[in-house]
XYZ file of C-alpha atoms in Angstrom:
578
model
C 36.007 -41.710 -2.453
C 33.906 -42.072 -5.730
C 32.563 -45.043 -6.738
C 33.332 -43.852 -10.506
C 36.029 -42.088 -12.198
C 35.143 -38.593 -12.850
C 38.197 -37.667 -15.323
C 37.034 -40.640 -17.437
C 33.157 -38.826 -17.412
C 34.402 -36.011 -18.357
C 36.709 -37.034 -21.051
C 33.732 -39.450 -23.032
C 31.531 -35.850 -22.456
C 33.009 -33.220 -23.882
C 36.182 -34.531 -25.553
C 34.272 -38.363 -27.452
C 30.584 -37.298 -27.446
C 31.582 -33.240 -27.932
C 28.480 -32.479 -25.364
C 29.161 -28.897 -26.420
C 28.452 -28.805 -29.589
C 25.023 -30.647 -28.088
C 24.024 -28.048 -25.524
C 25.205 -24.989 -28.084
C 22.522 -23.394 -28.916
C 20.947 -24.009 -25.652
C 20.818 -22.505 -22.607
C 23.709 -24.786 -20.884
C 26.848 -24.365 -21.120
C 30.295 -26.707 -19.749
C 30.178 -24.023 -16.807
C 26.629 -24.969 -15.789
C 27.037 -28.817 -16.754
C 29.832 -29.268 -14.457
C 27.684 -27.762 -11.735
C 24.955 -30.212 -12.172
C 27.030 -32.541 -12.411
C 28.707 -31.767 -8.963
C 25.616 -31.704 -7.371
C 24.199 -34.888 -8.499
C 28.371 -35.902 -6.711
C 27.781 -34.347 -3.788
C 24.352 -36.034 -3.011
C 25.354 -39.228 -4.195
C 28.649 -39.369 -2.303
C 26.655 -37.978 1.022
C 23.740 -40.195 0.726
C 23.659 -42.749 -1.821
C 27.140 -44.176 -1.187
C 27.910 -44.428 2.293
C 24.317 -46.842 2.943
C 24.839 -49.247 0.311
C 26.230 -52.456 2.520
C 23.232 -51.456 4.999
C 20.356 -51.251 2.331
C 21.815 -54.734 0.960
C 21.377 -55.896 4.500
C 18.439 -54.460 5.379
C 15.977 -55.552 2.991
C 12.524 -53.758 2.349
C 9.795 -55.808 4.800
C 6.364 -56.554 4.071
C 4.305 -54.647 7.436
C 0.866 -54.832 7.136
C 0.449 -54.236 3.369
C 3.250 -51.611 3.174
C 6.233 -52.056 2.050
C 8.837 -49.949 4.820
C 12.907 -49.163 3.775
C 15.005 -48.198 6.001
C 15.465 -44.532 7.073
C 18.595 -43.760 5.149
C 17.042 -44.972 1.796
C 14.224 -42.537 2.497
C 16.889 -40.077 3.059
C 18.604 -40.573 0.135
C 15.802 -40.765 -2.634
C 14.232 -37.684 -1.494
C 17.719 -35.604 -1.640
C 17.986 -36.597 -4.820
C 14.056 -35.832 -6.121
C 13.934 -32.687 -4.272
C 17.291 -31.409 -6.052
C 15.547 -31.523 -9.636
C 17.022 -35.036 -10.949
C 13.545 -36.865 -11.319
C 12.788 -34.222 -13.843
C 15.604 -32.768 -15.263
C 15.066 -33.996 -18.646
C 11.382 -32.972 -18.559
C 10.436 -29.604 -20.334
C 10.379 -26.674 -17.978
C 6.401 -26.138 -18.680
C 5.819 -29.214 -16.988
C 8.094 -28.472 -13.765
C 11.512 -29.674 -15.191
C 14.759 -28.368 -15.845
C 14.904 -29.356 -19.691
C 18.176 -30.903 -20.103
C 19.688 -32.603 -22.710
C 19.076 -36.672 -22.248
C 22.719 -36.960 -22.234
C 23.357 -34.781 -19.249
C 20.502 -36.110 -17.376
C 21.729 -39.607 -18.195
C 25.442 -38.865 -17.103
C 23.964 -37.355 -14.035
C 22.497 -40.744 -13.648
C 25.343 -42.716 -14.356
C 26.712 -41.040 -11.421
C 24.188 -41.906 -8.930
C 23.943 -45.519 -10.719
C 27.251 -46.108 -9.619
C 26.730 -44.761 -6.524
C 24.064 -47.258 -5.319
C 21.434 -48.108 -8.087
C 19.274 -49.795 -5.932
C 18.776 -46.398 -5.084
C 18.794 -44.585 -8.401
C 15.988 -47.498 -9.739
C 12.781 -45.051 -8.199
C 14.010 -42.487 -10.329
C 14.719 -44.139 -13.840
C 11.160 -45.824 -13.748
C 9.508 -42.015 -12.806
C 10.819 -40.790 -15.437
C 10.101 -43.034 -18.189
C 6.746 -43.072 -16.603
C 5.846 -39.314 -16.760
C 6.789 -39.218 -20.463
C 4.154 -41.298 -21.406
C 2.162 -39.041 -19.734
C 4.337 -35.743 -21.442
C 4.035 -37.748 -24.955
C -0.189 -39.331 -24.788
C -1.860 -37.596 -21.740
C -3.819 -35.000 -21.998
C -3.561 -31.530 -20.564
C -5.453 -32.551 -17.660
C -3.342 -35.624 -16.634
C -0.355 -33.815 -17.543
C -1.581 -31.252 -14.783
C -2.586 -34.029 -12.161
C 0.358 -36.637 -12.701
C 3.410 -34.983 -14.529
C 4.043 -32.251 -12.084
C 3.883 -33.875 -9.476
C 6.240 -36.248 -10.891
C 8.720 -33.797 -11.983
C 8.304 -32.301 -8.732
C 9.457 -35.908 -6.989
C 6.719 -35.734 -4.727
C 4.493 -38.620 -6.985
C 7.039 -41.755 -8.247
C 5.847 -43.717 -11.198
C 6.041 -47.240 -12.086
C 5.559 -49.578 -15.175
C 3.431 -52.816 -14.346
C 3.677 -55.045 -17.320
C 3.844 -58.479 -16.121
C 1.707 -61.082 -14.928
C 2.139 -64.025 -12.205
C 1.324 -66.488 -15.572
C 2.605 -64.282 -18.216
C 5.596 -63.092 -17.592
C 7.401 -61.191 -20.724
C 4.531 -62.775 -23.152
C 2.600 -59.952 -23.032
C -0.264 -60.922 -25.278
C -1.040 -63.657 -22.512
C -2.119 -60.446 -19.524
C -5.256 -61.236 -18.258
C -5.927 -57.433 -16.743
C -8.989 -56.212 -17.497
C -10.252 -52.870 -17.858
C -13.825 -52.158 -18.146
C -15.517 -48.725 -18.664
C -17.369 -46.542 -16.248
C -20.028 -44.128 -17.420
C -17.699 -41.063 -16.299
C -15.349 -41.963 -18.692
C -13.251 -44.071 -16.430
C -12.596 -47.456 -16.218
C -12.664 -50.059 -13.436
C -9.271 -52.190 -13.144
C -8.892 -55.810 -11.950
C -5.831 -58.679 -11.991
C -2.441 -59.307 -10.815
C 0.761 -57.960 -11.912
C 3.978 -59.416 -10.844
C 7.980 -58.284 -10.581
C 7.153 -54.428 -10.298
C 9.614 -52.134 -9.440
C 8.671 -49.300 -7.137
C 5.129 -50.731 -6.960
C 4.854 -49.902 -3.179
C 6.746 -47.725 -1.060
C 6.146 -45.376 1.955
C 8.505 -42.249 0.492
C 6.361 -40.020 -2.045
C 2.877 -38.703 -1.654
C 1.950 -40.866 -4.057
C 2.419 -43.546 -7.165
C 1.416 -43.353 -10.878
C 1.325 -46.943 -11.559
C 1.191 -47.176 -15.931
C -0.584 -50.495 -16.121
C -1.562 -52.409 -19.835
C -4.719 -54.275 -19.472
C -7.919 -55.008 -22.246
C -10.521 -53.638 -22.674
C -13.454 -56.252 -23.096
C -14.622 -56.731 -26.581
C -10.965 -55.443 -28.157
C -8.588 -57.565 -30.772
C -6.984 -60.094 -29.411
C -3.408 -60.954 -28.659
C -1.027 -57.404 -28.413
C -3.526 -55.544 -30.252
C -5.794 -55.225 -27.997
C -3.683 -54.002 -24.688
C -4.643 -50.321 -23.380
C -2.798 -48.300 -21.208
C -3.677 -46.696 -18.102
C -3.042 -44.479 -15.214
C -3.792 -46.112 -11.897
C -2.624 -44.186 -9.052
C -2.079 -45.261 -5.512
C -4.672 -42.227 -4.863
C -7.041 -41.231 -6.636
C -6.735 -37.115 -6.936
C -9.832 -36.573 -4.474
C -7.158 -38.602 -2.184
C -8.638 -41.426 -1.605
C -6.634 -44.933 -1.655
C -7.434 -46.721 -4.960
C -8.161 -50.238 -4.757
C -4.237 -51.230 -5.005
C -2.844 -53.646 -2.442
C 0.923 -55.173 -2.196
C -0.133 -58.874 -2.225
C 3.657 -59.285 -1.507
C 7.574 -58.335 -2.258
C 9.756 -60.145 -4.026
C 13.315 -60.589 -2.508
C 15.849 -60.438 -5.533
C 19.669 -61.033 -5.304
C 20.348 -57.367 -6.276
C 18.717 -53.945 -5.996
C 17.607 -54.752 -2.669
C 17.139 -50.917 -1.721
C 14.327 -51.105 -4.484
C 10.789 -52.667 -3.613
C 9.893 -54.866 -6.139
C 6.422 -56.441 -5.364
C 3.384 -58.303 -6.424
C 0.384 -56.039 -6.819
C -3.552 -56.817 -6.792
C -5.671 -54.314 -8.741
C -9.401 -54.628 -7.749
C -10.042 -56.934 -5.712
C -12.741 -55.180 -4.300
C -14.295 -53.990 -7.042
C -12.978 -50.436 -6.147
C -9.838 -50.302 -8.734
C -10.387 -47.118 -10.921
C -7.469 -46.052 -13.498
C -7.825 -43.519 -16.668
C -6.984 -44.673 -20.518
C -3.707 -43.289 -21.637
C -4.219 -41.942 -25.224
C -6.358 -44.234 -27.626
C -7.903 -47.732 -26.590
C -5.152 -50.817 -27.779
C -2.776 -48.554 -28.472
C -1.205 -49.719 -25.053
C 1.868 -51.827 -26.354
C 3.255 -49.289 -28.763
C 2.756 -46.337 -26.096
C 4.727 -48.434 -23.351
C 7.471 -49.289 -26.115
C 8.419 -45.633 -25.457
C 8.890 -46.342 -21.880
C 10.826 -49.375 -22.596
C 13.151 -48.412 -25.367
C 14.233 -45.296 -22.715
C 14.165 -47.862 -20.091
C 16.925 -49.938 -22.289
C 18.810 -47.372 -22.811
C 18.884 -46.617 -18.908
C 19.791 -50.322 -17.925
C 22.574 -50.193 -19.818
C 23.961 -47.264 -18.267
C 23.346 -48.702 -15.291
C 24.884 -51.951 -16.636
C 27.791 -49.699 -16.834
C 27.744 -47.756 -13.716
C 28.162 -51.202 -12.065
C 30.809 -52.372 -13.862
C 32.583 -48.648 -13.420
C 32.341 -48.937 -9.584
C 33.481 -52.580 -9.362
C 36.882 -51.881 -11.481
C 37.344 -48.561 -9.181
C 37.014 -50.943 -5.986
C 39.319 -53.307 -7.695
C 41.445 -51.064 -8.614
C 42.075 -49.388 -5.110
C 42.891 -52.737 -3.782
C 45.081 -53.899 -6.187
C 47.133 -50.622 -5.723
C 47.331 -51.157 -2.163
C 47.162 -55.043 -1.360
C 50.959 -56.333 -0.957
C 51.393 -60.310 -2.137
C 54.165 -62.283 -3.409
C 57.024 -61.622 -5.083
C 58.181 -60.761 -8.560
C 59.013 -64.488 -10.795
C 62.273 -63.312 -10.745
C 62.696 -62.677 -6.778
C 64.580 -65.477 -5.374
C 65.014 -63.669 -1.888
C 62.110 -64.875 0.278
C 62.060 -62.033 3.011
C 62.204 -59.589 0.143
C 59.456 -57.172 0.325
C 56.266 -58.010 -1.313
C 54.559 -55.870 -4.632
C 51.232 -54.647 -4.622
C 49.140 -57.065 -6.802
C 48.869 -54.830 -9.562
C 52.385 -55.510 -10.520
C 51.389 -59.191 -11.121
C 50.385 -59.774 -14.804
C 47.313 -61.561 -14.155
C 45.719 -58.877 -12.131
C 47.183 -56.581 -14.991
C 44.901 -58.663 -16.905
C 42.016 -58.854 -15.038
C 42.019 -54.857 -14.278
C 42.595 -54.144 -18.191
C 39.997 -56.734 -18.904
C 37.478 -54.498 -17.151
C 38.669 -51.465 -18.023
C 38.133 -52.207 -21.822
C 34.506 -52.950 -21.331
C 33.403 -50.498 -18.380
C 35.137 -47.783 -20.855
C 34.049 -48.472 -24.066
C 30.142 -49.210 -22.820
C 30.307 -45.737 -21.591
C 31.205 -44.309 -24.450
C 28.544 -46.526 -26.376
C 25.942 -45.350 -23.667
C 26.865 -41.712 -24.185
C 26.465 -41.737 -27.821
C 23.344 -43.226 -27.412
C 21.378 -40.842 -25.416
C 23.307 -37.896 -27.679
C 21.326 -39.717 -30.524
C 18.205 -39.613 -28.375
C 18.993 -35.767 -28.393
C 19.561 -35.240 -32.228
C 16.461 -36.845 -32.620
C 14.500 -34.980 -30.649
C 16.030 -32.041 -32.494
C 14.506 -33.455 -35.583
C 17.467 -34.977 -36.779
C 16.667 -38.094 -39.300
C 19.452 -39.935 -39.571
C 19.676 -40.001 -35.606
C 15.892 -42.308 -35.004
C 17.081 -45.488 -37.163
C 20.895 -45.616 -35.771
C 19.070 -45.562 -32.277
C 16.782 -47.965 -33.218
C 18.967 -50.480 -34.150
C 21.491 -49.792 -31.190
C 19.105 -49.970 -28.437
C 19.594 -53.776 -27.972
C 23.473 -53.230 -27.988
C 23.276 -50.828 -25.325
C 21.320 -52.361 -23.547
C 22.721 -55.804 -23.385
C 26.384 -55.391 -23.836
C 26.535 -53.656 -20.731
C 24.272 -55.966 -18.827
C 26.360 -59.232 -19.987
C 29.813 -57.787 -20.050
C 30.262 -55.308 -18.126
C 28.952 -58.546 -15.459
C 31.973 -60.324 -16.689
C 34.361 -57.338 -15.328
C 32.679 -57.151 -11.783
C 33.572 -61.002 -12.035
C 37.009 -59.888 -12.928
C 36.698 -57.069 -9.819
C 35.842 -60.349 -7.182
C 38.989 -62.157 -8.321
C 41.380 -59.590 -7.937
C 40.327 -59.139 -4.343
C 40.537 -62.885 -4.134
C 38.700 -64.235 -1.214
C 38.093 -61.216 0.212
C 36.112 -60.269 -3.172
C 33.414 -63.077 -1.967
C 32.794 -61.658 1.061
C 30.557 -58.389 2.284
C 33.297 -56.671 3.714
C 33.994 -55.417 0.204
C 31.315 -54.144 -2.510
C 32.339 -56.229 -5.497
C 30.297 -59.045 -4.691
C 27.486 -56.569 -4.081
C 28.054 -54.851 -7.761
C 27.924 -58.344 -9.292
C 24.477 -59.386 -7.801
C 23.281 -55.887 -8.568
C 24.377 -56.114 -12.021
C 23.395 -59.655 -12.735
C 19.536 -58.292 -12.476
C 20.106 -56.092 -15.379
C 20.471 -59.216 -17.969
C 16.402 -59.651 -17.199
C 15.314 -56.114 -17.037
C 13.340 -54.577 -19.957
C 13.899 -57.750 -21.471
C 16.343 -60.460 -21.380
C 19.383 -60.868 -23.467
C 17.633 -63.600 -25.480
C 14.767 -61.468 -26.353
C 16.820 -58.289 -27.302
C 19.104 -60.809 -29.328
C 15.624 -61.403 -30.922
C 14.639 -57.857 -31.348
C 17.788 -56.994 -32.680
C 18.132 -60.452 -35.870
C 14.492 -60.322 -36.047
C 12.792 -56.876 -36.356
C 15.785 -53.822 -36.434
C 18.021 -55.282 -38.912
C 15.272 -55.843 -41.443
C 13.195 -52.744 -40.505
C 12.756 -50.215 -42.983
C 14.388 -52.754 -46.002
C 17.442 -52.462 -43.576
C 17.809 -48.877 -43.051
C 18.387 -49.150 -39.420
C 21.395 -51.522 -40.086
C 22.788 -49.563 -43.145
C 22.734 -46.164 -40.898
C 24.897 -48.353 -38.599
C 26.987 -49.633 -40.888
C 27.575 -46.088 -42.348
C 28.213 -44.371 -38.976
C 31.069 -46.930 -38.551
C 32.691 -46.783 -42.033
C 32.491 -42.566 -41.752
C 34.764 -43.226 -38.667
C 37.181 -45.799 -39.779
C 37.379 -43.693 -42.902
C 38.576 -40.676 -40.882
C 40.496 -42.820 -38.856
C 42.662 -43.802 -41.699
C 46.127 -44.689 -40.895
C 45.592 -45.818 -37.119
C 46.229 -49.424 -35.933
C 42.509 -50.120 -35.548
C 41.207 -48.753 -38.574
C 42.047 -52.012 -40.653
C 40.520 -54.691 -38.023
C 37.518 -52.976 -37.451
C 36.890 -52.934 -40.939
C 37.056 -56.307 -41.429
C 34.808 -56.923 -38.341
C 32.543 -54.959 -40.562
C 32.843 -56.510 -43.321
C 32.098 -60.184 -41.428
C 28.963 -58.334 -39.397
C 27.401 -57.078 -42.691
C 27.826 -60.718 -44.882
C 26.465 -62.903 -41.764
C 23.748 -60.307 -40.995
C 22.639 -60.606 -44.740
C 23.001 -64.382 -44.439
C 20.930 -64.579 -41.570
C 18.169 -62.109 -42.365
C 17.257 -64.284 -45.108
C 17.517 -67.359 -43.074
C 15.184 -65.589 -40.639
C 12.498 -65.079 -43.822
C 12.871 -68.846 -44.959
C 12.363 -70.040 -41.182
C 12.167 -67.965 -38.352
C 12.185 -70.347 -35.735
C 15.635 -71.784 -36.917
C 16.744 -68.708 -38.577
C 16.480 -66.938 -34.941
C 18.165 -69.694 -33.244
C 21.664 -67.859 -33.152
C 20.279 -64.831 -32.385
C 22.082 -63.960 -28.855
C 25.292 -65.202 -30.659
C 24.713 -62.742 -33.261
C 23.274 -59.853 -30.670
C 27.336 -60.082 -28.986
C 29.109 -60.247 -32.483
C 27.428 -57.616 -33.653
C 27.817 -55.675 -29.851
C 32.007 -56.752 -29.756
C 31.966 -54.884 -33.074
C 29.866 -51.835 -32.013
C 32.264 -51.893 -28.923
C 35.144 -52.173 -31.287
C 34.154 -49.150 -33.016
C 33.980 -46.739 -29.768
C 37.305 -47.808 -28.784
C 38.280 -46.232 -31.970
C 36.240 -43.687 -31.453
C 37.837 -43.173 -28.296
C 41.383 -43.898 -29.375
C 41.278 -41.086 -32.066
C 40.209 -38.274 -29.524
C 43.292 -39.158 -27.230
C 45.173 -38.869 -30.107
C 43.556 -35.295 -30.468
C 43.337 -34.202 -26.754
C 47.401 -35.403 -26.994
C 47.998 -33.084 -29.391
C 46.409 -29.946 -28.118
C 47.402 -30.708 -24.211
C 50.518 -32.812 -24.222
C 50.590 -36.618 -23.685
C 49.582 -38.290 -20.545
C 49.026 -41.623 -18.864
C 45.322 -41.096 -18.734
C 45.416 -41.167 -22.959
C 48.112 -43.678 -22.931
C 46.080 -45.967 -20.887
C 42.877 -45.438 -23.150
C 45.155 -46.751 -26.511
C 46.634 -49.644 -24.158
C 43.010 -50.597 -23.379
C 41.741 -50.739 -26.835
C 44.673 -52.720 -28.155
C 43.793 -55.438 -25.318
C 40.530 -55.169 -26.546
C 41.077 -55.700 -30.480
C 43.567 -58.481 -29.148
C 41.153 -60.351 -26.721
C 37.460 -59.211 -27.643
C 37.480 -58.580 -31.274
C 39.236 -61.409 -32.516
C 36.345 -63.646 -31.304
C 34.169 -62.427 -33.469
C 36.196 -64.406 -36.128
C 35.052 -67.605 -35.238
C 31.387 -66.291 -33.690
C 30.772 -65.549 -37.424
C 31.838 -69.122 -38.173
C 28.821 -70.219 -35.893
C 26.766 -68.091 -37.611
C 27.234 -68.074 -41.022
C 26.597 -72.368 -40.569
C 23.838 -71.640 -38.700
C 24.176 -73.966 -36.148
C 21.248 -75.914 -35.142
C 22.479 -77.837 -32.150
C 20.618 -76.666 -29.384
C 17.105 -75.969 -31.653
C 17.694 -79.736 -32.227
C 18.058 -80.913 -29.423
C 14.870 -83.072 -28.299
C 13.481 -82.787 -25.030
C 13.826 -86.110 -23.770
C 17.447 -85.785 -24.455
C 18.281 -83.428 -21.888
């Protein structure tokens, strides 16, 4: 049994997104999509699947500075680097298969769902080895990216610090330079990923640090490549100080990592000195983009559980039933757990979609497409965060239809919901891409990120002209754009109060965005209806948008109340009063 509804994959691929019209052109076609994508099924149903209650069990342990996983998990992540997914999306030239970002992406999605506490190894490798593919030079590319590609190195991204955390201009890393070129490494970096693990030859840790005598603050971060061994294959002068034991993603090592501490830590510069920040931005925004897929995959797997059970759990009786030895329904006939199954479906659904168009924008981008960069841009934060903060509320929804049993580990829900709740912290909380998203993308470019948005949306409800959805997303459009204007200059006047709202405003503005792929989705059932008949797969997408519009998009309304006052209440609130 899958852990995610393949039908539903395929329909937001090639009927919403229209993949082929993507891959034409190239050398892929549905054929030889399908294929990859049955392979990335296979392994994830044989391997990733059947070990997640163990691997939530069986936690990674701290053995004499390694960090040691169970078999299974070893298992597992090397089925799935030595089929190609580490670095499918890399260029062949540097040992990939070159696919589109949104196949490799829904290939992902698959094995997210699967078990992402597995699937975690590979999204940081590959965001790693395009930094390398984008600022290393031919020689690194050589040393690290192969490998990489290859799945025999992983990679990781160390950003924080034990006193840091997410301020970033507070890292205390130093890096100082070596006569060959080199430079020597030292400090502490906390809450990282992959940092230590016994299942590759070896890991590319990308690590910011300054350089002595640089600018201070953000400016004057570097980045650089700090493997586990050095390429004559000796062990650098990296050492697990310790793991961290999360409430999720407990397949995935996350650990605390000292970098010289005996004087012996030696990393290369990746591209220009202090350029470190805006290089690892790359990483991150890709990152985003892959937690709230992930986000997704979660939330997919959770309704699928729920789902099953509700079909085949018997309690109670119908209001009307009067006869108590009358045979009992399945608890999907009950309206709440109607409710609580079409509650997830409307998010799980329409975040896919959202997370599809996103990494088919990633695509026309790369393609040199210039209307495709500032859209992305400004929906990065949405994809990100939506996911990761509602697509939590439907594995919520997935516990309580199981009831009690939905608290316990004899079921996966409860799993899915401590896996997902990690995602509202990685690559950056909801409260800092709320920030992101009020502060810096709506004003970016004298708004051009925001108007491409705003376009893309009106182009749709325009063509969508005459369907029940058309009118109220327009006036959800209408409300985004006057408190977004409102705000922005309330931001200028004061930033500190004018961001105050600013995780209010990042789920308005996401309810909309969500709003607008339901139509999306809506108006290509209408068209698949047309060409193949009716069903009650297309029925049950219109059903879920309406509950959606009905439930979700109406609060909005009074969110935009909030916001347009600007309400001050918590920025107000003293310290000594809590």
């Amino acid at each position: 049994m899958r852990a995610y509804d393949r039908d539903d994959l395929l329909f937001q691929l090639f009927e919403v997104a229209g993949l082929e019209d993507l891959i034409n052109g190239t050398d892929l076609d549905r054929e030889a999509v399908m294929g990859i994508l049955e392979t990335a099924d296979q392994i994830a149903t044989d391997h990733f699947l059947p070990h997640g209650r163990l691997l939530d069990e069986q936690e990674p342990d701290f053995s004499d500075g390694r960090a040691m996983i169970p078999d299974e998990a070893v298992t597992a992540i090397r089925a799935h680097a030595e089929a190609g997914f580490i670095g499918s999306g890399y260029a062949p030239e540097s040992g990939g298969m070159g696919l589109p970002e949104t196949v490799h992406q829904a290939a992902a999605f698959v094995f997210s769902a699967s078990n992402i506490s597995l699937a975690a190894y590979g999204l940081l490798t590959v965001g790693a080895g395009r930094l390398i593919q984008s600022f290393g030079t031919e020689d690194q590319k050589k040393r690290y990216l192969e490998p990489m590609a290859e799945g025999r190195f992983f990679g990781t991204m160390c950003l924080s610090e034990p006193q840091a955390g997410s301020s970033l201009s507070d890292i205390t890393t130093r890096a100082e330079p070596l006569e060959d070129g080199r430079y020597a490494i030292s400090g502490r970096k906390m809450w990282i990923s992959g940092g230590e693990q016994e299942i590759t030859e070896n890991i590319v840790h990308m690590v910011l640090a300054k350089i002595p005598g640089g600018p201070a603050g953000v400016k004057g971060i570097s980045l650089f490549i700090v493997p586990k061994l050095r390429p004559d294959g000796t062990r650098n002068d990296v050492t697990l100080a310790g793991l961290n034991h999360k409430m999720g993603y407990r397949a995935t090592t996350n650990c605390a990592l000292n970098f010289g501490d005996a004087g012996a830590c030696v990393g290369e510069l990746l591209g220009e000195p202090h350029k470190g920040l805006n290089y690892m931005f790359q990483m991150m925004n890709e990152a985003r983009i892959g937690v709230g897929m992930g986000a997704t995959a979660l939330g997919q797997a959770g309704y699928q559980a729920a789902l099953d059970y509700a079909r085949e759990r018997p309690q109670g009786r119908a209001p009307t039933a009067k006869d108590p030895v009358s045979p009992q329904l399945p608890i999907i006939q009950h309206a709440d757990v109607r409710r609580l199954l079409l509650a997830q479906k409307a998010a799980v659904e329409a975040a896919l979609a959202l997370s599809i168009y996103c990494t088919g924008l990633v695509d026309r981008d790369r393609a040199g497409d210039a209307q495709a960069g500032p859209l992305l841009e400004m929906l990065t934060p949405v994809t990100k965060s939506w996911p990761s903060e509602f697509c939590l509320e439907a594995n919520k929804h997935a516990i309580q239809v199981l009831g009690g049993a939905g608290y316990t580990r004899d079921y996966p829900v409860e799993r899915y919901y401590r896996d997902n709740r990690l995602n509202h912290i990685h690559e950056g909380t909801h409260g800092i891409q709320g920030m992101d998203i009020l502060g810096r993308k709506v004003m970016m470019g004298n708004g051009a990120a925001f108007k491409a948005l705003m376009s893309a949306m009106r182009a749709d409800i325009g063509a969508a002209r005459g369907s029940e959805f058309a009118a109220p997303l327009s006036d959800a459009v209408q409300r985004i754009e006057a408190v977004t204007l409102h705000l922005a200059g309330e931001v200028v006047k004061a930033p500190d109060r004018g961001l105050a709202n600013a995780t209010l405003y990042l789920d308005c503005i996401g309810h909309t965005v969500m709003a607008w792929m339901w139509l999306r989705i809506t108006q290509t059932a209408e068209r698949v209806a047309a060409r193949d008949g009716d069903s009650a797969f297309l029925r049950g997408k219109h059903q879920a948008a309406r509950y959606f519009y009905a439930r979700e998009l109406v609060r909005t309304e009074s969110w935009v109340r909030t916001l347009m006052a600007n309400d001050q209440s918590a920025f107000d609130m003293a310290e000594d009063w809590f």
